[in-house]
Amino acid sequence: MTASLEQLRRCHFAVDLGAARTRVYVKGVGLVVDQPSTAAVNTRTGALMAVGEFAERMTGRTPDYIRVVRPVSGGTVVDIEMAQRMLRQLIGDRMRRTLRRRPRLRAAACVPHDADPLAQRAAIETLVGLGARRVELVDTLIAAAAGCGLPVERPEATMIMVCGAAATQMAVLSLGAIVTAERVPVGGEAVDNAIVQYLRHQHELMLPSQSVRPLQLALHGNGLTPRGPESTEIHGRDVATGLARSVQVDTAAVRRAVQTPLTAVLDGIGKVLRECPPDLVADLADRGIMMVGGSALLPGLDQMLRQATGMPVNIAEQPELCAVQGLGEMLEGRIAPIALDPLHA
């Protein structure tokens, strides 16, 4: 699935279509789009009302005839036509005209590690609709590892964990390829949903869907660790009366609610390590795990993984941009393949 470096150097732009955000990198220009993967549509006329940040703010605040949609789910395009319309608006007319001037326009796209042929085809069709004559697919794990500076070309183990909005992927890499990998359908959205459900059941409090980030309100300071604040105030709407109400929430209980979905992530890491050759596991004891993706910034998640695995856990400098930066490094030709000396008889 992962294209060769020579094929990627011929590409003119790259797209990272994520469940939460869409990012576009143009060769020679840099990152030109970093917006939520959201579009607002007028159901009466079919017209596109807004995309990106503006459409995200419209969630839960629109009249009946305006629908806010997400054409990408779990890193897979579920509505090709809407994804194409969203990308056209996000890229803009000027940049689209610049790209179309390129002869035989080529594009690259990130796809999840275990993406089936239908999901791969959906990513290709989306970019073909933007004018691309050829589309190269790159495994998200490989792109993210390259974007955060891991030495993926060397004959030594590196472990990466891509924490997305809808899923978490983890893999052990060596010699520029994936040795063993696992994908768990638990991400930042599952953690947020666990907090929302806890507040609804225990405190009869409903949180606004987009205006309040429950994670940042309930887990601040040291987050998932016991050293965090003992309680925090949450504002929302009473389930019974519908009136605005605020409650004091015990953060220890919130931490327990959050750790329930994260158990699947720990199980996935354990499975990857069990399937990994012993020599590579020995390398990981020193290097540890590199966390990338927007959900890697979940407060205290790195400490929880460190305690559970006993290995060093690091967070990339800009974790949410690692995948698209890795694609950009490949497009610009800054990543060189490993050079092997020819064998002489």
mmCIF file of C-alpha atoms in Angstrom:
data_model
loop_
_atom_site.group_PDB
_atom_site.id
_atom_site.type_symbol
_atom_site.label_atom_id
_atom_site.label_comp_id
_atom_site.label_asym_id
_atom_site.label_seq_id
_atom_site.Cartn_x
_atom_site.Cartn_y
_atom_site.Cartn_z
ATOM 1 C CA MET A 1 0.000 0.000 0.000
ATOM 2 C CA THR A 2 2.802 2.439 0.815
ATOM 3 C CA ALA A 3 4.233 4.016 -2.342
ATOM 4 C CA SER A 4 7.955 4.173 -2.987
ATOM 5 C CA LEU A 5 9.923 7.330 -2.217
ATOM 6 C CA GLU A 6 10.641 7.802 -5.927
ATOM 7 C CA GLN A 7 6.908 7.778 -6.714
ATOM 8 C CA LEU A 8 6.174 10.229 -3.902
ATOM 9 C CA ARG A 9 8.817 12.690 -5.116
ATOM 10 C CA ARG A 10 6.815 13.040 -8.320
ATOM 11 C CA CYS A 11 3.637 14.046 -6.447
ATOM 12 C CA HIS A 12 2.554 17.686 -6.409
ATOM 13 C CA PHE A 13 0.349 17.734 -3.306
ATOM 14 C CA ALA A 14 -0.596 15.494 -0.398
ATOM 15 C CA VAL A 15 -3.800 15.154 1.649
ATOM 16 C CA ASP A 16 -4.322 13.800 5.160
ATOM 17 C CA LEU A 17 -8.069 13.190 5.436
ATOM 18 C CA GLY A 18 -8.728 12.605 9.116
ATOM 19 C CA ALA A 19 -11.953 12.058 11.018
ATOM 20 C CA ALA A 20 -11.383 15.301 12.926
ATOM 21 C CA ARG A 21 -9.260 17.514 10.621
ATOM 22 C CA THR A 22 -8.227 17.679 6.978
ATOM 23 C CA ARG A 23 -4.729 18.848 6.074
ATOM 24 C CA VAL A 24 -3.285 19.587 2.633
ATOM 25 C CA TYR A 25 0.407 19.994 1.805
ATOM 26 C CA VAL A 26 1.493 21.493 -1.535
ATOM 27 C CA LYS A 27 4.988 20.759 -2.801
ATOM 28 C CA GLY A 28 7.184 23.842 -2.690
ATOM 29 C CA VAL A 29 4.562 25.800 -0.703
ATOM 30 C CA GLY A 30 3.995 23.865 2.521
ATOM 31 C CA LEU A 31 0.891 23.292 4.619
ATOM 32 C CA VAL A 32 -1.976 25.226 3.025
ATOM 33 C CA VAL A 33 -5.034 23.683 4.749
ATOM 34 C CA ASP A 34 -5.572 22.642 8.373
ATOM 35 C CA GLN A 35 -9.318 22.681 9.006
ATOM 36 C CA PRO A 36 -11.972 20.450 10.608
ATOM 37 C CA SER A 37 -13.376 17.760 8.292
ATOM 38 C CA THR A 38 -16.844 19.300 8.458
ATOM 39 C CA ALA A 39 -19.286 20.706 5.901
ATOM 40 C CA ALA A 40 -22.685 22.375 6.246
ATOM 41 C CA VAL A 41 -25.242 21.682 3.506
ATOM 42 C CA ASN A 42 -28.600 23.247 2.670
ATOM 43 C CA THR A 43 -30.861 20.191 2.290
ATOM 44 C CA ARG A 44 -33.445 22.181 0.288
ATOM 45 C CA THR A 45 -31.092 23.321 -2.463
ATOM 46 C CA GLY A 46 -28.076 21.039 -1.990
ATOM 47 C CA ALA A 47 -25.822 24.089 -1.761
ATOM 48 C CA LEU A 48 -22.699 23.998 0.381
ATOM 49 C CA MET A 49 -23.110 26.596 3.118
ATOM 50 C CA ALA A 50 -19.767 26.365 4.942
ATOM 51 C CA VAL A 51 -16.742 24.153 5.479
ATOM 52 C CA GLY A 52 -14.000 23.832 8.069
ATOM 53 C CA GLU A 53 -13.987 25.955 11.213
ATOM 54 C CA PHE A 54 -17.173 27.847 10.345
ATOM 55 C CA ALA A 55 -19.110 24.637 9.700
ATOM 56 C CA GLU A 56 -17.753 23.198 12.951
ATOM 57 C CA ARG A 57 -19.150 26.165 14.894
ATOM 58 C CA MET A 58 -22.538 25.619 13.243
ATOM 59 C CA THR A 59 -22.905 22.115 14.729
ATOM 60 C CA GLY A 60 -26.046 21.947 16.875
ATOM 61 C CA ARG A 61 -26.988 25.551 16.069
ATOM 62 C CA THR A 62 -28.614 25.291 12.634
ATOM 63 C CA PRO A 63 -32.250 25.312 11.492
ATOM 64 C CA ASP A 64 -33.768 22.059 10.255
ATOM 65 C CA TYR A 65 -32.901 22.597 6.593
ATOM 66 C CA ILE A 66 -29.150 22.966 7.227
ATOM 67 C CA ARG A 67 -27.288 19.745 7.971
ATOM 68 C CA VAL A 68 -23.720 19.546 9.272
ATOM 69 C CA VAL A 69 -21.964 16.453 7.917
ATOM 70 C CA ARG A 70 -18.574 14.776 8.250
ATOM 71 C CA PRO A 71 -17.615 13.040 4.995
ATOM 72 C CA VAL A 72 -14.714 11.227 6.697
ATOM 73 C CA SER A 73 -15.206 8.651 9.447
ATOM 74 C CA GLY A 74 -12.390 6.775 11.136
ATOM 75 C CA GLY A 75 -9.863 7.938 8.544
ATOM 76 C CA THR A 76 -12.029 6.559 5.692
ATOM 77 C CA VAL A 77 -14.003 8.623 3.194
ATOM 78 C CA VAL A 78 -17.673 7.671 3.564
ATOM 79 C CA ASP A 79 -19.107 10.323 1.203
ATOM 80 C CA ILE A 80 -16.837 10.832 -1.819
ATOM 81 C CA GLU A 81 -18.842 13.622 -3.445
ATOM 82 C CA MET A 82 -19.099 15.656 -0.245
ATOM 83 C CA ALA A 83 -15.399 15.104 0.513
ATOM 84 C CA GLN A 84 -14.525 16.454 -2.946
ATOM 85 C CA ARG A 85 -16.734 19.523 -2.498
ATOM 86 C CA MET A 86 -15.273 20.154 0.951
ATOM 87 C CA LEU A 87 -11.685 19.882 -0.321
ATOM 88 C CA ARG A 88 -12.362 22.228 -3.247
ATOM 89 C CA GLN A 89 -13.608 24.899 -0.861
ATOM 90 C CA LEU A 90 -10.804 24.375 1.639
ATOM 91 C CA ILE A 91 -8.044 24.533 -0.980
ATOM 92 C CA GLY A 92 -9.526 27.610 -2.655
ATOM 93 C CA ASP A 93 -9.844 28.616 -6.301
ATOM 94 C CA ARG A 94 -6.384 30.171 -6.575
ATOM 95 C CA MET A 95 -4.503 27.124 -5.307
ATOM 96 C CA ARG A 96 -6.678 24.791 -7.372
ATOM 97 C CA ARG A 97 -5.848 26.706 -10.544
ATOM 98 C CA THR A 98 -2.152 26.539 -9.637
ATOM 99 C CA LEU A 99 -2.328 22.776 -9.160
ATOM 100 C CA ARG A 100 -4.266 22.201 -12.377
ATOM 101 C CA ARG A 101 -1.488 23.874 -14.373
ATOM 102 C CA ARG A 102 0.817 20.996 -13.467
ATOM 103 C CA PRO A 103 1.084 18.424 -16.255
ATOM 104 C CA ARG A 104 -0.205 15.033 -15.126
ATOM 105 C CA LEU A 105 -1.107 16.189 -11.629
ATOM 106 C CA ARG A 106 -0.097 13.630 -8.992
ATOM 107 C CA ALA A 107 -1.325 13.401 -5.406
ATOM 108 C CA ALA A 108 -0.529 11.425 -2.259
ATOM 109 C CA ALA A 109 -2.930 10.486 0.529
ATOM 110 C CA CYS A 110 -2.722 8.923 3.995
ATOM 111 C CA VAL A 111 -4.805 5.819 4.672
ATOM 112 C CA PRO A 112 -5.114 3.763 7.876
ATOM 113 C CA HIS A 113 -2.912 0.709 8.203
ATOM 114 C CA ASP A 114 -5.680 -1.872 7.843
ATOM 115 C CA ALA A 115 -7.712 0.019 5.226
ATOM 116 C CA ASP A 116 -9.604 -2.397 2.983
ATOM 117 C CA PRO A 117 -9.599 -2.039 -0.837
ATOM 118 C CA LEU A 118 -12.923 -0.178 -0.745
ATOM 119 C CA ALA A 119 -11.527 2.447 1.651
ATOM 120 C CA GLN A 120 -8.381 2.803 -0.453
ATOM 121 C CA ARG A 121 -10.492 3.241 -3.565
ATOM 122 C CA ALA A 122 -12.598 5.923 -1.867
ATOM 123 C CA ALA A 123 -9.440 7.935 -1.047
ATOM 124 C CA ILE A 124 -8.234 7.623 -4.630
ATOM 125 C CA GLU A 125 -11.592 8.646 -6.127
ATOM 126 C CA THR A 126 -11.752 11.685 -3.839
ATOM 127 C CA LEU A 127 -8.448 13.067 -5.119
ATOM 128 C CA VAL A 128 -9.144 12.074 -8.722
ATOM 129 C CA GLY A 129 -12.210 14.313 -8.452
ATOM 130 C CA LEU A 130 -9.854 17.204 -7.660
ATOM 131 C CA GLY A 131 -7.977 16.678 -10.937
ATOM 132 C CA ALA A 132 -5.261 14.232 -9.880
ATOM 133 C CA ARG A 133 -4.213 11.877 -12.700
ATOM 134 C CA ARG A 134 -2.465 9.507 -10.313
ATOM 135 C CA VAL A 135 -2.816 8.978 -6.547
ATOM 136 C CA GLU A 136 -0.205 7.326 -4.314
ATOM 137 C CA LEU A 137 -1.335 5.859 -0.991
ATOM 138 C CA VAL A 138 0.866 6.022 2.102
ATOM 139 C CA ASP A 139 0.292 4.182 5.357
ATOM 140 C CA THR A 140 -0.517 6.690 8.100
ATOM 141 C CA LEU A 141 1.932 4.947 10.449
ATOM 142 C CA ILE A 142 4.841 5.348 7.998
ATOM 143 C CA ALA A 143 3.975 8.987 7.235
ATOM 144 C CA ALA A 144 3.628 9.912 10.924
ATOM 145 C CA ALA A 145 6.910 8.205 11.818
ATOM 146 C CA ALA A 146 8.717 10.125 9.090
ATOM 147 C CA GLY A 147 7.040 13.378 10.143
ATOM 148 C CA CYS A 148 8.179 13.151 13.770
ATOM 149 C CA GLY A 149 11.784 12.353 12.825
ATOM 150 C CA LEU A 150 11.972 8.682 13.762
ATOM 151 C CA PRO A 151 14.831 6.799 12.027
ATOM 152 C CA VAL A 152 12.480 4.477 10.177
ATOM 153 C CA GLU A 153 15.070 3.509 7.516
ATOM 154 C CA ARG A 154 17.531 1.998 9.997
ATOM 155 C CA PRO A 155 17.657 -1.692 10.995
ATOM 156 C CA GLU A 156 16.466 -0.949 14.509
ATOM 157 C CA ALA A 157 13.080 -0.865 16.158
ATOM 158 C CA THR A 158 10.973 2.253 16.570
ATOM 159 C CA MET A 159 7.441 2.162 17.953
ATOM 160 C CA ILE A 160 4.861 4.742 16.997
ATOM 161 C CA MET A 161 1.343 5.280 18.278
ATOM 162 C CA VAL A 162 -1.041 7.386 16.178
ATOM 163 C CA CYS A 163 -3.810 8.684 18.449
ATOM 164 C CA GLY A 164 -6.648 9.813 16.205
ATOM 165 C CA ALA A 165 -10.156 11.051 16.854
ATOM 166 C CA ALA A 166 -11.851 7.786 15.912
ATOM 167 C CA ALA A 167 -9.108 5.158 16.264
ATOM 168 C CA THR A 168 -5.651 4.512 17.668
ATOM 169 C CA GLN A 169 -2.977 2.792 15.590
ATOM 170 C CA MET A 170 0.280 1.443 16.931
ATOM 171 C CA ALA A 171 3.162 -0.282 15.151
ATOM 172 C CA VAL A 172 6.783 -1.350 15.393
ATOM 173 C CA LEU A 173 8.855 -0.165 12.418
ATOM 174 C CA SER A 174 12.207 -1.291 11.110
ATOM 175 C CA LEU A 175 14.029 -0.805 7.781
ATOM 176 C CA GLY A 176 11.295 1.530 6.543
ATOM 177 C CA ALA A 177 8.535 -1.060 6.898
ATOM 178 C CA ILE A 178 5.956 -2.177 9.445
ATOM 179 C CA VAL A 179 7.000 -5.258 11.414
ATOM 180 C CA THR A 180 3.760 -5.606 13.370
ATOM 181 C CA ALA A 181 0.814 -3.265 13.816
ATOM 182 C CA GLU A 182 -2.604 -3.045 15.451
ATOM 183 C CA ARG A 183 -5.578 -0.699 15.084
ATOM 184 C CA VAL A 184 -8.010 -0.129 17.949
ATOM 185 C CA PRO A 185 -11.353 1.638 17.302
ATOM 186 C CA VAL A 186 -10.883 3.906 20.326
ATOM 187 C CA GLY A 187 -9.780 7.527 19.986
ATOM 188 C CA GLY A 188 -10.354 10.988 21.344
ATOM 189 C CA GLU A 189 -14.060 10.877 20.503
ATOM 190 C CA ALA A 190 -14.525 7.722 22.603
ATOM 191 C CA VAL A 191 -12.813 9.408 25.554
ATOM 192 C CA ASP A 192 -14.993 12.509 25.202
ATOM 193 C CA ASN A 193 -18.090 10.322 24.922
ATOM 194 C CA ALA A 194 -17.136 8.445 28.106
ATOM 195 C CA ILE A 195 -17.014 11.738 30.006
ATOM 196 C CA VAL A 196 -20.298 12.935 28.495
ATOM 197 C CA GLN A 197 -22.049 9.679 29.441
ATOM 198 C CA TYR A 198 -20.622 9.783 32.979
ATOM 199 C CA LEU A 199 -21.927 13.331 33.540
ATOM 200 C CA ARG A 200 -25.324 12.407 32.107
ATOM 201 C CA HIS A 201 -25.786 9.301 34.250
ATOM 202 C CA GLN A 202 -24.204 10.456 37.487
ATOM 203 C CA HIS A 203 -25.101 14.164 37.499
ATOM 204 C CA GLU A 204 -28.007 14.348 35.010
ATOM 205 C CA LEU A 205 -26.084 16.986 33.078
ATOM 206 C CA MET A 206 -25.962 17.364 29.303
ATOM 207 C CA LEU A 207 -23.002 19.073 27.685
ATOM 208 C CA PRO A 208 -23.194 21.139 24.475
ATOM 209 C CA SER A 209 -21.851 19.121 21.550
ATOM 210 C CA GLN A 210 -19.276 21.593 20.232
ATOM 211 C CA SER A 211 -19.277 24.735 22.357
ATOM 212 C CA VAL A 212 -17.685 22.922 25.299
ATOM 213 C CA ARG A 213 -14.796 20.480 25.129
ATOM 214 C CA PRO A 214 -15.639 18.208 28.076
ATOM 215 C CA LEU A 215 -12.173 16.759 28.135
ATOM 216 C CA GLN A 216 -10.455 20.091 28.666
ATOM 217 C CA LEU A 217 -12.965 21.056 31.361
ATOM 218 C CA ALA A 218 -12.920 17.810 33.315
ATOM 219 C CA LEU A 219 -9.236 16.960 32.896
ATOM 220 C CA HIS A 220 -6.892 19.871 33.300
ATOM 221 C CA GLY A 221 -3.620 20.196 35.129
ATOM 222 C CA ASN A 222 -2.189 16.677 35.379
ATOM 223 C CA GLY A 223 -5.213 15.127 33.734
ATOM 224 C CA LEU A 224 -5.392 11.361 34.115
ATOM 225 C CA THR A 225 -2.860 11.249 36.942
ATOM 226 C CA PRO A 226 -3.903 11.252 40.626
ATOM 227 C CA ARG A 227 -1.904 14.460 41.091
ATOM 228 C CA GLY A 228 -4.577 16.361 39.181
ATOM 229 C CA PRO A 229 -7.184 18.603 40.837
ATOM 230 C CA GLU A 230 -9.660 16.880 43.174
ATOM 231 C CA SER A 231 -12.727 18.496 41.658
ATOM 232 C CA THR A 232 -13.714 20.782 38.815
ATOM 233 C CA GLU A 233 -16.815 22.763 37.902
ATOM 234 C CA ILE A 234 -18.734 21.722 34.791
ATOM 235 C CA HIS A 235 -21.412 23.836 33.093
ATOM 236 C CA GLY A 236 -24.194 22.256 31.070
ATOM 237 C CA ARG A 237 -27.931 21.692 30.783
ATOM 238 C CA ASP A 238 -30.089 19.825 33.252
ATOM 239 C CA VAL A 239 -31.543 16.668 31.700
ATOM 240 C CA ALA A 240 -34.925 17.015 33.430
ATOM 241 C CA THR A 241 -35.614 20.773 33.329
ATOM 242 C CA GLY A 242 -33.530 21.835 30.342
ATOM 243 C CA LEU A 243 -32.165 24.794 32.338
ATOM 244 C CA ALA A 244 -28.511 25.766 32.593
ATOM 245 C CA ARG A 245 -26.780 24.211 35.597
ATOM 246 C CA SER A 246 -23.269 23.745 36.940
ATOM 247 C CA VAL A 247 -21.986 20.919 39.143
ATOM 248 C CA GLN A 248 -18.796 20.086 41.010
ATOM 249 C CA VAL A 249 -17.388 16.858 39.580
ATOM 250 C CA ASP A 250 -14.961 14.528 41.315
ATOM 251 C CA THR A 251 -12.071 14.178 38.856
ATOM 252 C CA ALA A 252 -11.065 10.799 40.319
ATOM 253 C CA ALA A 253 -14.390 9.393 39.104
ATOM 254 C CA VAL A 254 -13.894 11.078 35.726
ATOM 255 C CA ARG A 255 -10.453 9.474 35.453
ATOM 256 C CA ARG A 256 -11.989 6.057 36.078
ATOM 257 C CA ALA A 257 -14.608 6.693 33.387
ATOM 258 C CA VAL A 258 -11.912 7.737 30.905
ATOM 259 C CA GLN A 259 -9.654 4.772 31.619
ATOM 260 C CA THR A 260 -12.370 2.293 30.623
ATOM 261 C CA PRO A 261 -12.129 2.929 26.844
ATOM 262 C CA LEU A 262 -8.354 3.362 27.092
ATOM 263 C CA THR A 263 -8.019 -0.237 28.310
ATOM 264 C CA ALA A 264 -8.438 -1.342 24.685
ATOM 265 C CA VAL A 265 -5.456 0.842 23.720
ATOM 266 C CA LEU A 266 -3.276 -0.852 26.350
ATOM 267 C CA ASP A 267 -4.407 -4.258 25.062
ATOM 268 C CA GLY A 268 -3.416 -3.226 21.530
ATOM 269 C CA ILE A 269 0.062 -2.187 22.652
ATOM 270 C CA GLY A 270 0.482 -5.504 24.462
ATOM 271 C CA LYS A 271 -0.542 -7.435 21.338
ATOM 272 C CA VAL A 272 1.961 -5.533 19.159
ATOM 273 C CA LEU A 273 4.789 -6.213 21.601
ATOM 274 C CA ARG A 274 3.904 -9.912 21.890
ATOM 275 C CA GLU A 275 4.022 -10.335 18.100
ATOM 276 C CA CYS A 276 7.283 -8.382 17.760
ATOM 277 C CA PRO A 277 10.636 -10.274 17.469
ATOM 278 C CA PRO A 278 12.604 -10.269 20.769
ATOM 279 C CA ASP A 279 15.575 -8.378 19.270
ATOM 280 C CA LEU A 280 13.332 -5.472 18.311
ATOM 281 C CA VAL A 281 11.596 -5.455 21.691
ATOM 282 C CA ALA A 282 15.027 -5.055 23.294
ATOM 283 C CA ASP A 283 15.536 -1.880 21.191
ATOM 284 C CA LEU A 284 12.193 -0.523 22.350
ATOM 285 C CA ALA A 285 13.173 -0.859 26.014
ATOM 286 C CA ASP A 286 15.536 2.090 25.454
ATOM 287 C CA ARG A 287 13.702 4.097 22.800
ATOM 288 C CA GLY A 288 10.138 3.553 24.002
ATOM 289 C CA ILE A 289 6.966 4.736 22.279
ATOM 290 C CA MET A 290 6.506 7.917 20.243
ATOM 291 C CA MET A 291 2.969 9.324 20.423
ATOM 292 C CA VAL A 292 1.549 11.393 17.566
ATOM 293 C CA GLY A 293 -1.934 12.553 16.571
ATOM 294 C CA GLY A 294 -4.274 15.110 18.098
ATOM 295 C CA SER A 295 -5.432 12.803 20.898
ATOM 296 C CA ALA A 296 -1.817 12.293 22.027
ATOM 297 C CA LEU A 297 -2.258 15.594 23.891
ATOM 298 C CA LEU A 298 -4.834 14.007 26.201
ATOM 299 C CA PRO A 299 -3.590 15.146 29.627
ATOM 300 C CA GLY A 300 -1.834 12.347 31.468
ATOM 301 C CA LEU A 301 -2.166 9.706 28.729
ATOM 302 C CA ASP A 302 1.606 9.443 28.310
ATOM 303 C CA GLN A 303 2.060 8.879 32.065
ATOM 304 C CA MET A 304 -0.618 6.189 32.059
ATOM 305 C CA LEU A 305 1.115 4.348 29.187
ATOM 306 C CA ARG A 306 4.479 4.729 30.888
ATOM 307 C CA GLN A 307 3.158 3.090 34.064
ATOM 308 C CA ALA A 308 1.381 0.287 32.174
ATOM 309 C CA THR A 309 4.252 -0.660 29.833
ATOM 310 C CA GLY A 310 7.335 0.285 31.851
ATOM 311 C CA MET A 311 8.835 1.850 28.705
ATOM 312 C CA PRO A 312 9.692 5.488 27.935
ATOM 313 C CA VAL A 313 6.796 7.349 26.287
ATOM 314 C CA ASN A 314 7.378 10.575 24.358
ATOM 315 C CA ILE A 315 5.024 12.976 22.599
ATOM 316 C CA ALA A 316 6.075 14.498 19.273
ATOM 317 C CA GLU A 317 6.661 18.251 19.106
ATOM 318 C CA GLN A 318 3.578 18.895 16.930
ATOM 319 C CA PRO A 319 1.753 15.568 17.208
ATOM 320 C CA GLU A 320 -1.319 16.573 15.242
ATOM 321 C CA LEU A 321 0.750 17.538 12.157
ATOM 322 C CA CYS A 322 3.159 14.592 12.008
ATOM 323 C CA ALA A 323 1.353 12.627 9.288
ATOM 324 C CA VAL A 324 1.027 15.514 6.840
ATOM 325 C CA GLN A 325 4.559 16.705 7.633
ATOM 326 C CA GLY A 326 5.825 13.217 6.864
ATOM 327 C CA LEU A 327 4.050 13.318 3.515
ATOM 328 C CA GLY A 328 5.601 16.722 2.861
ATOM 329 C CA GLU A 329 9.096 15.439 3.662
ATOM 330 C CA MET A 330 8.576 12.616 1.161
ATOM 331 C CA LEU A 331 7.250 14.976 -1.536
ATOM 332 C CA GLU A 332 10.172 17.345 -1.111
ATOM 333 C CA GLY A 333 12.669 14.464 -1.300
ATOM 334 C CA ARG A 334 14.144 15.077 2.148
ATOM 335 C CA ILE A 335 13.909 11.415 3.159
ATOM 336 C CA ALA A 336 16.553 9.249 1.542
ATOM 337 C CA PRO A 337 16.189 5.465 1.275
ATOM 338 C CA ILE A 338 18.732 3.297 3.068
ATOM 339 C CA ALA A 339 21.879 2.782 0.983
ATOM 340 C CA LEU A 340 23.190 -0.770 0.941
ATOM 341 C CA ASP A 341 26.699 -1.555 -0.307
ATOM 342 C CA PRO A 342 26.649 -4.067 -3.160
ATOM 343 C CA LEU A 343 27.861 -7.504 -2.271
ATOM 344 C CA HIS A 344 31.003 -8.698 -3.999
ATOM 345 C CA ALA A 345 31.621 -12.348 -4.670
#
